[in-house]
CSV table of C-alpha atoms in Angstrom, one decimal:
chain,number,residue,atom,x,y,z
B,1,MET,CA,28.3,-5.5,-74.8
B,2,LEU,CA,27.8,-7.7,-77.9
B,3,GLU,CA,30.7,-7.7,-80.0
B,4,LEU,CA,30.9,-8.0,-84.0
B,5,ASN,CA,34.5,-8.7,-85.4
B,6,GLY,CA,35.2,-8.8,-89.1
B,7,GLU,CA,34.4,-7.3,-92.3
B,8,PRO,CA,31.5,-5.1,-93.1
B,9,PHE,CA,28.9,-7.2,-95.2
B,10,GLY,CA,31.4,-10.1,-95.0
B,11,LEU,CA,32.2,-12.5,-92.2
B,12,MET,CA,31.6,-11.7,-88.8
B,13,HIS,CA,32.4,-13.0,-85.5
B,14,GLN,CA,29.9,-12.8,-82.8
B,15,SER,CA,31.3,-12.2,-79.3
B,16,TYR,CA,31.0,-9.8,-76.3
B,17,GLY,CA,32.8,-7.4,-74.5
B,18,GLY,CA,33.3,-3.8,-72.8
B,19,ASP,CA,36.3,-2.3,-71.1
B,20,THR,CA,35.4,-2.9,-67.4
B,21,LEU,CA,33.8,-6.6,-68.3
B,22,ASN,CA,36.9,-7.3,-70.0
B,23,THR,CA,39.0,-6.5,-66.8
B,24,ALA,CA,36.5,-8.3,-64.6
B,25,THR,CA,36.9,-11.6,-66.9
B,26,TYR,CA,40.5,-11.7,-66.7
B,27,LEU,CA,40.7,-10.9,-63.1
B,28,ALA,CA,38.3,-13.6,-62.3
B,29,ARG,CA,40.5,-16.1,-64.5
B,30,LEU,CA,43.5,-15.3,-62.8
B,31,SER,CA,41.9,-15.1,-59.3
B,32,LYS,CA,41.3,-17.8,-56.7
B,33,ALA,CA,37.5,-17.8,-56.0
B,34,SER,CA,38.3,-18.8,-52.5
B,35,GLU,CA,40.3,-15.5,-52.0
B,36,VAL,CA,38.5,-12.9,-54.3
B,37,GLU,CA,35.1,-12.2,-55.1
B,38,ILE,CA,34.6,-10.3,-58.6
B,39,THR,CA,31.0,-8.8,-58.8
B,40,TYR,CA,29.9,-6.9,-62.0
B,41,ILE,CA,27.3,-4.5,-62.0
B,42,THR,CA,25.6,-3.4,-65.0
B,43,ALA,CA,21.9,-3.6,-67.0
B,44,ILE,CA,21.1,-6.1,-69.8
B,45,GLY,CA,18.2,-6.8,-71.5
B,46,ASN,CA,15.8,-9.8,-71.2
B,47,ASP,CA,16.7,-11.3,-74.8
B,48,PRO,CA,18.7,-14.5,-75.7
B,49,PHE,CA,21.9,-12.5,-76.6
B,50,SER,CA,21.8,-10.8,-72.8
B,51,ARG,CA,21.0,-14.1,-71.0
B,52,LYS,CA,23.8,-15.8,-73.0
B,53,MET,CA,26.3,-13.2,-72.1
B,54,CYS,CA,25.4,-13.5,-68.6
B,55,ALA,CA,25.9,-17.0,-68.5
B,56,PHE,CA,29.3,-16.7,-70.2
B,57,TRP,CA,30.3,-14.3,-67.4
B,58,GLN,CA,29.3,-16.7,-64.8
B,59,ALA,CA,31.3,-19.7,-66.5
B,60,ASP,CA,34.2,-17.5,-66.1
B,61,GLY,CA,33.6,-16.9,-62.3
B,62,ILE,CA,32.1,-13.7,-62.3
B,63,ASP,CA,29.3,-12.9,-59.6
B,64,THR,CA,26.4,-11.6,-61.6
B,65,ARG,CA,23.5,-11.1,-58.9
B,66,TYR,CA,23.9,-7.4,-59.6
B,67,VAL,CA,23.7,-7.7,-63.2
B,68,LEU,CA,20.1,-6.1,-63.5
B,69,THR,CA,17.6,-7.1,-66.1
B,70,ASP,CA,15.6,-4.2,-68.1
B,71,PRO,CA,12.6,-5.7,-69.8
B,72,ASN,CA,12.4,-2.6,-72.3
B,73,ARG,CA,16.0,-2.2,-73.4
B,74,LEU,CA,18.8,-4.5,-74.8
B,75,ALA,CA,22.4,-4.6,-74.6
B,76,GLY,CA,24.7,-2.6,-76.3
B,77,LEU,CA,26.7,-3.2,-79.6
B,78,TYR,CA,29.8,-2.7,-80.8
B,79,VAL,CA,31.9,-3.6,-84.1
B,80,ILE,CA,35.8,-4.0,-84.1
B,81,GLN,CA,37.7,-3.0,-87.1
B,82,LEU,CA,41.4,-4.0,-87.4
B,83,ASP,CA,44.3,-2.7,-89.4
B,84,GLU,CA,47.0,-4.5,-90.8
B,85,HIS,CA,48.8,-3.8,-87.4
B,86,GLY,CA,45.9,-5.2,-85.1
B,87,GLU,CA,45.3,-1.7,-84.2
B,88,ARG,CA,41.5,-1.1,-83.8
B,89,THR,CA,38.7,1.2,-84.4
B,90,PHE,CA,35.4,1.0,-82.9
B,91,LEU,CA,31.9,1.7,-84.0
B,92,ASN,CA,29.2,1.9,-81.1
B,93,TRP,CA,25.4,1.6,-80.9
B,94,ARG,CA,25.0,1.9,-77.1
B,95,HIS,CA,22.8,5.2,-76.7
B,96,HIS,CA,19.6,3.1,-76.1
B,97,SER,CA,21.2,0.5,-74.1
B,98,ALA,CA,20.0,-1.1,-70.8
B,99,ALA,CA,23.7,-0.2,-69.3
B,100,ARG,CA,23.2,3.8,-69.8
B,101,TYR,CA,20.0,3.4,-67.7
B,102,LEU,CA,21.4,1.5,-64.6
B,103,LEU,CA,20.7,4.1,-62.2
B,104,GLN,CA,17.4,4.5,-63.1
B,105,HIS,CA,16.5,0.7,-62.7
B,106,PRO,CA,13.8,0.1,-60.0
B,107,ASP,CA,16.4,-2.3,-58.2
B,108,TYR,CA,19.8,0.1,-58.5
B,109,PRO,CA,19.4,0.6,-54.7
B,110,GLN,CA,20.1,-2.9,-53.9
B,111,VAL,CA,23.2,-2.4,-55.9
B,112,LEU,CA,24.3,0.7,-54.1
B,113,ALA,CA,23.7,-1.1,-50.8
B,114,HIS,CA,26.1,-3.7,-51.9
B,115,LEU,CA,28.6,-1.2,-53.0
B,116,LYS,CA,28.8,-0.2,-49.2
B,117,THR,CA,30.2,-3.6,-48.4
B,118,VAL,CA,32.9,-4.1,-50.8
B,119,ASP,CA,36.5,-3.5,-50.4
B,120,PHE,CA,37.3,-2.2,-54.0
B,121,ILE,CA,35.3,-0.6,-56.8
B,122,TYR,CA,36.8,-0.7,-60.1
B,123,LEU,CA,35.3,1.6,-63.1
B,124,SER,CA,36.4,3.5,-66.0
B,125,GLY,CA,35.7,6.7,-67.8
B,126,ILE,CA,33.3,4.8,-70.2
B,127,SER,CA,31.5,3.6,-67.3
B,128,LEU,CA,30.8,7.5,-66.7
B,129,ALA,CA,30.4,8.6,-70.3
B,130,ILE,CA,27.8,6.3,-71.2
B,131,LEU,CA,25.2,7.7,-68.5
B,132,PRO,CA,22.9,10.6,-69.0
B,133,PRO,CA,24.4,13.7,-67.3
B,134,GLN,CA,22.1,13.8,-64.3
B,135,ASP,CA,22.9,10.0,-63.6
B,136,ARG,CA,26.7,10.6,-64.1
B,137,LEU,CA,26.7,13.3,-61.3
B,138,THR,CA,24.6,10.9,-59.1
B,139,LEU,CA,27.1,8.2,-59.5
B,140,LEU,CA,30.2,10.6,-58.7
B,141,ALA,CA,28.5,11.8,-55.5
B,142,GLN,CA,27.9,8.2,-54.6
B,143,LEU,CA,31.3,7.3,-55.3
B,144,LYS,CA,32.6,10.3,-53.3
B,145,ALA,CA,30.4,8.9,-50.4
B,146,LEU,CA,31.8,5.2,-50.7
B,147,ALA,CA,35.5,6.4,-50.9
B,148,GLY,CA,34.7,8.3,-47.7
B,149,GLN,CA,33.5,5.1,-46.3
B,150,ASN,CA,37.2,3.4,-46.9
B,151,VAL,CA,36.1,1.9,-50.2
B,152,LYS,CA,39.0,2.2,-52.3
B,153,ILE,CA,38.3,3.0,-56.2
B,154,ILE,CA,40.5,2.0,-58.9
B,155,PHE,CA,39.9,4.3,-62.1
B,156,ASP,CA,40.8,3.5,-65.9
B,157,SER,CA,40.5,6.9,-67.7
B,158,ASN,CA,39.6,5.3,-71.0
B,159,TYR,CA,38.9,8.5,-72.7
B,160,ARG,CA,36.7,7.9,-75.8
B,161,PRO,CA,35.5,11.4,-77.4
B,162,VAL,CA,32.6,10.1,-79.1
B,163,LEU,CA,30.7,9.3,-76.0
B,164,TRP,CA,31.1,12.5,-74.3
B,165,GLU,CA,29.3,15.7,-74.8
B,166,SER,CA,32.5,17.6,-75.1
B,167,ARG,CA,35.9,17.5,-73.9
B,168,GLU,CA,35.3,19.7,-71.2
B,169,VAL,CA,32.5,18.0,-69.7
B,170,ALA,CA,34.6,14.9,-69.6
B,171,GLN,CA,37.4,16.8,-68.0
B,172,ALA,CA,35.0,18.1,-65.1
B,173,CYS,CA,33.9,14.6,-64.2
B,174,TYR,CA,37.7,13.3,-64.2
B,175,GLN,CA,38.5,16.3,-62.0
B,176,ALA,CA,35.5,15.5,-59.8
B,177,LEU,CA,36.5,12.0,-59.4
B,178,LEU,CA,40.3,11.9,-59.1
B,179,PRO,CA,40.8,13.0,-55.4
B,180,ASP,CA,39.0,10.1,-54.5
B,181,ILE,CA,40.8,7.8,-56.4
B,182,HIS,CA,43.1,5.2,-54.7
B,183,ILE,CA,44.8,3.7,-58.1
B,184,ALA,CA,44.7,5.4,-61.3
B,185,LEU,CA,45.4,3.1,-64.4
B,186,VAL,CA,45.8,5.6,-67.4
B,187,THR,CA,46.8,5.4,-70.8
B,188,GLU,CA,49.4,8.0,-72.1
B,189,GLU,CA,47.4,8.2,-75.5
B,190,ASP,CA,44.3,8.8,-74.0
B,191,GLU,CA,45.5,11.2,-71.4
B,192,LYS,CA,47.2,13.3,-74.3
B,193,ALA,CA,43.9,13.3,-76.3
B,194,LEU,CA,41.5,14.5,-73.3
B,195,TRP,CA,44.2,17.0,-71.8
B,196,GLN,CA,46.4,18.0,-74.7
B,197,ASP,CA,49.4,17.2,-72.7
B,198,ASP,CA,52.5,17.0,-74.9
B,199,ASP,CA,54.4,14.3,-73.0
B,200,LEU,CA,54.7,12.1,-70.0
B,201,VAL,CA,56.1,14.7,-68.0
B,202,GLN,CA,52.8,16.9,-68.3
B,203,ILE,CA,50.6,14.1,-67.8
B,204,VAL,CA,52.2,13.0,-64.3
B,205,ALA,CA,52.6,16.7,-63.2
B,206,ARG,CA,48.9,17.2,-63.7
B,207,LEU,CA,47.9,14.1,-62.1
B,208,GLN,CA,50.2,14.3,-59.3
B,209,HIS,CA,48.2,17.4,-57.9
B,210,PHE,CA,45.4,15.1,-56.9
B,211,GLN,CA,47.8,13.2,-54.5
B,212,LEU,CA,46.9,10.0,-56.0
B,213,PRO,CA,48.4,7.0,-53.5
B,214,HIS,CA,49.2,5.1,-57.1
B,215,LEU,CA,49.7,6.4,-60.5
B,216,ILE,CA,50.3,3.9,-63.4
B,217,VAL,CA,50.8,5.4,-66.7
B,218,LYS,CA,50.2,2.7,-69.4
B,219,SER,CA,52.3,3.1,-72.9
B,220,GLY,CA,51.3,0.1,-75.0
B,221,LYS,CA,54.1,-2.1,-76.2
B,222,ASN,CA,56.5,0.7,-74.1
B,223,GLY,CA,55.2,-0.9,-71.0
B,224,ALA,CA,54.0,1.5,-68.1
B,225,ASP,CA,55.5,3.9,-65.6
B,226,TYR,CA,54.6,3.8,-61.7
B,227,PHE,CA,54.7,7.2,-60.2
B,228,PRO,CA,54.2,6.4,-56.0
B,229,LEU,CA,52.9,9.4,-53.8
B,230,ASN,CA,56.1,9.7,-51.8
B,231,ASP,CA,59.2,7.4,-53.9
B,232,LEU,CA,60.9,7.7,-57.1
B,233,PRO,CA,59.1,6.7,-60.2
B,234,MET,CA,59.7,3.5,-62.1
B,235,HIS,CA,59.4,2.1,-65.8
B,236,ILE,CA,58.3,-1.2,-66.2
B,237,SER,CA,59.0,-2.5,-69.7
B,238,ALA,CA,57.1,-4.7,-71.5
B,239,LYS,CA,58.4,-7.9,-73.6
B,240,PRO,CA,57.9,-7.4,-77.3
B,241,VAL,CA,55.3,-9.6,-79.0
B,242,ALA,CA,55.9,-10.3,-82.4
B,243,ASN,CA,52.6,-11.8,-83.5
B,244,VAL,CA,49.9,-8.9,-82.7
B,245,ILE,CA,46.6,-9.6,-83.6
B,246,ASP,CA,44.2,-7.4,-81.8
B,247,THR,CA,44.9,-4.7,-79.2
B,248,THR,CA,41.2,-4.4,-78.6
B,249,ALA,CA,41.5,-5.2,-74.8
B,250,ALA,CA,45.2,-4.6,-74.1
B,251,GLY,CA,44.7,-2.2,-71.6
B,252,ASP,CA,42.0,-3.9,-69.8
B,253,ALA,CA,43.9,-7.0,-69.8
B,254,PHE,CA,47.0,-5.0,-68.1
B,255,ASN,CA,44.4,-3.6,-65.5
B,256,ALA,CA,43.3,-7.4,-64.7
B,257,GLY,CA,46.9,-8.3,-64.3
B,258,PHE,CA,47.8,-5.4,-62.3
B,259,ILE,CA,44.6,-5.8,-59.7
B,260,ALA,CA,45.4,-9.4,-59.6
B,261,GLY,CA,48.7,-8.9,-58.2
B,262,TYR,CA,47.8,-5.7,-56.1
B,263,LEU,CA,45.2,-8.1,-54.2
B,264,GLN,CA,47.8,-10.4,-53.4
B,265,HIS,CA,49.9,-7.7,-51.9
B,266,LYS,CA,52.5,-7.9,-54.4
B,267,PRO,CA,55.0,-5.1,-55.2
B,268,ILE,CA,53.8,-2.7,-57.5
B,269,GLU,CA,56.5,-3.3,-60.0
B,270,GLN,CA,55.6,-7.0,-60.0
B,271,CYS,CA,51.8,-6.0,-60.4
B,272,CYS,CA,52.8,-4.0,-63.5
B,273,ARG,CA,54.8,-6.9,-64.9
B,274,GLN,CA,52.0,-9.2,-64.5
B,275,GLY,CA,49.7,-6.7,-66.3
B,276,ASN,CA,52.0,-6.6,-69.3
B,277,GLN,CA,52.4,-10.4,-69.3
B,278,VAL,CA,48.6,-10.6,-69.1
B,279,ALA,CA,48.2,-8.1,-72.1
B,280,GLY,CA,50.8,-9.5,-74.1
B,281,VAL,CA,48.6,-12.9,-74.3
B,282,VAL,CA,45.4,-11.3,-74.8
B,283,ILE,CA,46.8,-9.3,-78.1
B,284,GLN,CA,47.9,-12.2,-79.9
B,285,HIS,CA,44.2,-13.5,-80.2
B,286,GLN,CA,41.0,-11.8,-81.7
B,287,GLY,CA,38.6,-10.1,-79.7
B,288,ALA,CA,38.1,-8.5,-76.4
B,289,ILE,CA,37.4,-11.7,-74.5
B,290,VAL,CA,39.7,-14.6,-75.8
B,291,ALA,CA,39.3,-18.3,-75.2
B,292,ARG,CA,39.7,-19.4,-71.6
B,293,ASP,CA,42.5,-21.9,-72.6
B,294,ALA,CA,44.4,-19.0,-74.3
B,295,THR,CA,44.9,-17.6,-70.6
B,296,ALA,CA,44.9,-20.7,-68.6
B,297,HIS,CA,48.4,-21.0,-68.3
B,298,LEU,CA,48.7,-17.4,-66.6
B,299,VAL,CA,46.6,-18.9,-63.5
B,300,SER,CA,49.8,-20.3,-61.9
B,301,GLN,CA,52.0,-17.8,-63.0
B,302,CYS,CA,50.0,-14.9,-61.2
B,303,ASN,CA,49.3,-17.3,-58.2
């Protein structure tokens, strides 16, 4: 999506972002191209903004073969508004975006064929929320089939109420997907909002019902908690960040750091520490996708 960051009717900075794209970007920056291939799947328009965005993704090392072009639609747009603590709120324009109609694109069967060849699929609650209801059900069925073919699914619940028809619809979709999840990367705040859980204990008790091989609950500046299927839980604290500028992509950056470690077969505790580290760097800069030189030093630390 296109990103505008600034004051209404004032100076605004143009960029791009989107939760899964943010994770793909930081994962590509952290990974060795010879060892990990990150393919991003979406639909964009045939306009200058869409083409420029795609060029930026390629420059970060993302494979864009399956970024489909929709000649009749445009990329989505969002505006970030920040408070004095760097906490953000979003305004979105995506109901008519090309990404919403990805599954209806005539080239989508090629995407589905490719998905059968990958090791991991990463998606979020937003990936589901933006789709038309029938397309959403179709994707859930496809993901279940792929999981049955040993494709491992990584899921960030990333609940955004404004994108869903109702809380009940979101709950039903998540419950349909969770039995097929290999790694759940959820956020404490989102889980409480979606399920009305009172605390971490309730969140974990509910999610452990799905026998998730790996459950990680992110809690922002308080770090993360890991709940393995057949072992004792552990808390992984985050180092304090004194200069928080923008928390827009904090959870997405954590996911990238975590997945980068997981793909290198690092211990889960180390993956979480790596996630905290990447998020801690990103939130010291403005926007979802920070400049490449801001994350360059992480490459040697994460490999």
